[in-house]
Coordinates of N, CA and C in Angstrom, one line a residue:
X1 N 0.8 -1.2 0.0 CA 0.0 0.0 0.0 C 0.9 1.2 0.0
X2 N 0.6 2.1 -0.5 CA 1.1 3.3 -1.1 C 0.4 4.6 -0.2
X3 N 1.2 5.4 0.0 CA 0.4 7.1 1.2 C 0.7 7.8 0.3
X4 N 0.2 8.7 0.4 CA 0.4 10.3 0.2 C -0.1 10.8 1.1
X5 N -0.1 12.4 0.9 CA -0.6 13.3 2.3 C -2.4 13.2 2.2
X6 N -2.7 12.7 1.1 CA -4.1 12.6 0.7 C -4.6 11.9 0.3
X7 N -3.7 10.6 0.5 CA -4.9 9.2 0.4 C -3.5 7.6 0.7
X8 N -4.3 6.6 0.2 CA -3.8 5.5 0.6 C -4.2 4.8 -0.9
X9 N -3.1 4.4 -1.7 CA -3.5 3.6 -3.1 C -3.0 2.4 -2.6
X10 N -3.0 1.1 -4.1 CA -2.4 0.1 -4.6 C -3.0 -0.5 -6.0
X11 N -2.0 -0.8 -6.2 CA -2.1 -1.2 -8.0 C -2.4 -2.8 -7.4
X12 N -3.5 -3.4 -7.9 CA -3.5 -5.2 -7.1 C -3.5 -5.7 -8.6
X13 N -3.4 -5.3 -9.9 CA -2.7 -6.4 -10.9 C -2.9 -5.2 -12.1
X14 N -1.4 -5.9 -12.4 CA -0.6 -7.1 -12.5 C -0.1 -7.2 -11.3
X15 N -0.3 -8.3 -10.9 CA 0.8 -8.6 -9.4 C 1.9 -7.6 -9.6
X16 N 2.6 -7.7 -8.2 CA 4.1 -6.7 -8.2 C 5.0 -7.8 -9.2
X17 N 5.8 -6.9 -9.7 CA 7.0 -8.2 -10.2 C 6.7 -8.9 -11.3
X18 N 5.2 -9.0 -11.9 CA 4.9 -9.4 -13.2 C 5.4 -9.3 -13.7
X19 N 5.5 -10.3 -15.2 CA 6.2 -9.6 -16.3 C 4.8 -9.6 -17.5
X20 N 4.8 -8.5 -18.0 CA 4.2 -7.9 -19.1 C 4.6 -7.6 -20.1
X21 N 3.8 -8.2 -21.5 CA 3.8 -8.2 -22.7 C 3.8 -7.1 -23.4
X22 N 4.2 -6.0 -24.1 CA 3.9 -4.7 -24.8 C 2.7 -5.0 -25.6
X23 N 1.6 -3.7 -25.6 CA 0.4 -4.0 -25.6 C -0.6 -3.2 -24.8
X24 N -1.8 -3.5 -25.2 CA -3.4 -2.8 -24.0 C -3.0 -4.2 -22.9
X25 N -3.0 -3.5 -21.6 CA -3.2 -3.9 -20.5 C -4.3 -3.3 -19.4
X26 N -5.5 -3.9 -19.0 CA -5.9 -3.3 -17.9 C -5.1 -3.2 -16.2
X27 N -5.1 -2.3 -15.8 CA -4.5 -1.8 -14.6 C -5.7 -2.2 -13.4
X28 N -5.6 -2.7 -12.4 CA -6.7 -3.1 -11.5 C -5.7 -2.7 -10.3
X29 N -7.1 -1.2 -9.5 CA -6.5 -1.1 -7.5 C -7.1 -0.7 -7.4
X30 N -7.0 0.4 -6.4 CA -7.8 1.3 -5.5 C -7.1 2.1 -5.2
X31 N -7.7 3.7 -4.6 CA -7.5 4.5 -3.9 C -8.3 5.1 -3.1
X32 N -8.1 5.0 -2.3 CA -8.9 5.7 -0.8 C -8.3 6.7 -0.5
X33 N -9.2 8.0 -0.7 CA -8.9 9.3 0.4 C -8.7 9.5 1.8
X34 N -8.0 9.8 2.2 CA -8.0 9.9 4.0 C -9.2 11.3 3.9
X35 N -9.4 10.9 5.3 CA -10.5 11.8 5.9 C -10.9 13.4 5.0
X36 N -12.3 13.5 4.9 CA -11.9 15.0 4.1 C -11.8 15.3 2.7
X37 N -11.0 13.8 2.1 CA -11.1 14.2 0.9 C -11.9 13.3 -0.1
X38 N -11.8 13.5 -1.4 CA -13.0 12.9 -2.3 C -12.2 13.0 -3.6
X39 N -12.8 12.2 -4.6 CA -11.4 11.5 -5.8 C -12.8 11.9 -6.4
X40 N -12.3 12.4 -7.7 CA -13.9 12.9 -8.7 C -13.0 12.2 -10.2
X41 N -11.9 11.5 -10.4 CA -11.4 10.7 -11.5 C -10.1 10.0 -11.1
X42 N -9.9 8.9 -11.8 CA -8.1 8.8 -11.7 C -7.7 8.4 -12.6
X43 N -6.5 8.6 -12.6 CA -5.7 8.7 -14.1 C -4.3 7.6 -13.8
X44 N -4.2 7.0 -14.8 CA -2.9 6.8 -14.6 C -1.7 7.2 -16.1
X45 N -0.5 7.4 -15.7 CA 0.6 7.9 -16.3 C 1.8 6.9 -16.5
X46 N 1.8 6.9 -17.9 CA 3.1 6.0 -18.3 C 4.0 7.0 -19.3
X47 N 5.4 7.2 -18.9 CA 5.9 7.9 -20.3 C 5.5 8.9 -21.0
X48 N 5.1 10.0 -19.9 CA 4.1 10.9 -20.3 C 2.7 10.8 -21.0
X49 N 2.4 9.8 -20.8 CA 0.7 10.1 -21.5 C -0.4 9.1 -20.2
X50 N -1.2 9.9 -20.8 CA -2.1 9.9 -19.6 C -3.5 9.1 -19.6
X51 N -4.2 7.8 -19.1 CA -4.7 7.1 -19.2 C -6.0 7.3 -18.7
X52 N -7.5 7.6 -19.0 CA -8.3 7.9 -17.8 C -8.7 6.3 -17.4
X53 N -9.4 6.7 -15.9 CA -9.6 4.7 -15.8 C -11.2 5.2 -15.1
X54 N -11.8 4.1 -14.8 CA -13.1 4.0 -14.5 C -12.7 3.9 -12.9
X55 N -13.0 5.0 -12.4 CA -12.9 4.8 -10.7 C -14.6 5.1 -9.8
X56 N -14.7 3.9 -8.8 CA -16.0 4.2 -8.2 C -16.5 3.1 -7.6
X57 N -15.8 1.6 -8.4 CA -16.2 0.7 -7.8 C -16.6 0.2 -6.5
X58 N -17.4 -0.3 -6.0 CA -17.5 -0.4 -4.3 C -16.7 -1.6 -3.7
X59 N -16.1 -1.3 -2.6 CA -15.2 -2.3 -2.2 C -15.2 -2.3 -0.8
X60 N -16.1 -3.4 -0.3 CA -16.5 -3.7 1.4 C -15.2 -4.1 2.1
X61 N -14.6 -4.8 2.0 CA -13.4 -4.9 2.7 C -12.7 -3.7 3.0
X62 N -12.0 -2.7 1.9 CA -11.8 -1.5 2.3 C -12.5 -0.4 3.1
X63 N -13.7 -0.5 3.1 CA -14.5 0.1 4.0 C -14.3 -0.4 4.9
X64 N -14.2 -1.7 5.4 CA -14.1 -1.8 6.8 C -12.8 -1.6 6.9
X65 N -11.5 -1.8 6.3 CA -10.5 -1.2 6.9 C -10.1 0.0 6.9
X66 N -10.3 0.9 6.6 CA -10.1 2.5 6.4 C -11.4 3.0 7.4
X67 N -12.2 1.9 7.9 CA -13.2 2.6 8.7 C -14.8 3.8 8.3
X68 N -15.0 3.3 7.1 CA -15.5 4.2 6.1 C -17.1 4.1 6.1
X69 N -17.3 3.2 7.1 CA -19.0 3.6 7.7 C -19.6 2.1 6.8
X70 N -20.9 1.7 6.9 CA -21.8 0.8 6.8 C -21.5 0.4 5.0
X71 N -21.3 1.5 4.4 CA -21.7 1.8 3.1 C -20.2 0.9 2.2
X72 N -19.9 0.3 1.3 CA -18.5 -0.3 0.9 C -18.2 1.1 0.6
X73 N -16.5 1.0 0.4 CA -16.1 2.5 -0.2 C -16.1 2.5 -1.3
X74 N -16.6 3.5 -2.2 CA -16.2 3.2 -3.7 C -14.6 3.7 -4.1
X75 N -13.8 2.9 -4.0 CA -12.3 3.2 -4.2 C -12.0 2.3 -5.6
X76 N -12.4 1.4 -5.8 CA -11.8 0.3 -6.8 C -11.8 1.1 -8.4
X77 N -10.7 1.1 -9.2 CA -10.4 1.7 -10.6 C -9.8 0.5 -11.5
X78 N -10.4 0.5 -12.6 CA -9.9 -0.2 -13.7 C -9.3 1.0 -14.7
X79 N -8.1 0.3 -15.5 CA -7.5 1.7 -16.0 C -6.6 0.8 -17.2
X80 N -7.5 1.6 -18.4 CA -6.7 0.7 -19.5 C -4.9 1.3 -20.0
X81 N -4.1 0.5 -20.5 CA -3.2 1.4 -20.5 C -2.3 0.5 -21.5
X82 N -1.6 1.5 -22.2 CA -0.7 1.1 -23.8 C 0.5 1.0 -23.3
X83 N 1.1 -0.3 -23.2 CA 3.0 -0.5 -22.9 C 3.4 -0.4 -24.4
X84 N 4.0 -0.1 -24.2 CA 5.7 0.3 -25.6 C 6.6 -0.8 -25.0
X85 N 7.0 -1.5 -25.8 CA 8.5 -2.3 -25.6 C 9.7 -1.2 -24.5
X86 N 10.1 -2.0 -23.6 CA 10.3 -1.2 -22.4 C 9.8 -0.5 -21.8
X87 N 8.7 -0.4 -21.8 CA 8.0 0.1 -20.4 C 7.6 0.2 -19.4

């Protein structure tokens, strides 16, 4: 799991340490805002260019660990994204 001053991510696939083919790959994780704040898109970034992903998904287990009330949290993002040989 990953911090910043404004939230708590992770990328859950490709596993860490995969190895990946060049090509469309979907990106699968989460990000949760700490207290206060609220995510309205996420993007991800490879080699300068910028990917939008579908963020909103509900995820009950994270709610209960980040403590985020009865409701699952919607943190979960799918995020398509173009590898280039070496990337």
């Amino acid at each position: 799991m990953h911090e910043t001053d404004f939230s708590f991510s992770l990328v859950e696939a490709p596993a860490p340490g995969a190895t990946v083919a060049p090509g469309w790959l979907v990106l699968r994780g989460w990000v949760c805002p700490k207290p206060g704040g609220h995510f309205v898109n996420v993007r991800a970034r490879l080699d300068g260019r910028v990917f939008a992903a579908l963020h909103g998904r509900p995820r009950a287990d994270l709610a209960a660990h980040f403590g985020a009330g009865p409701r699952p949290a919607l943190v979960e993002f799918y995020a398509p994204v173009e590898l280039h040989p070496g990337a």
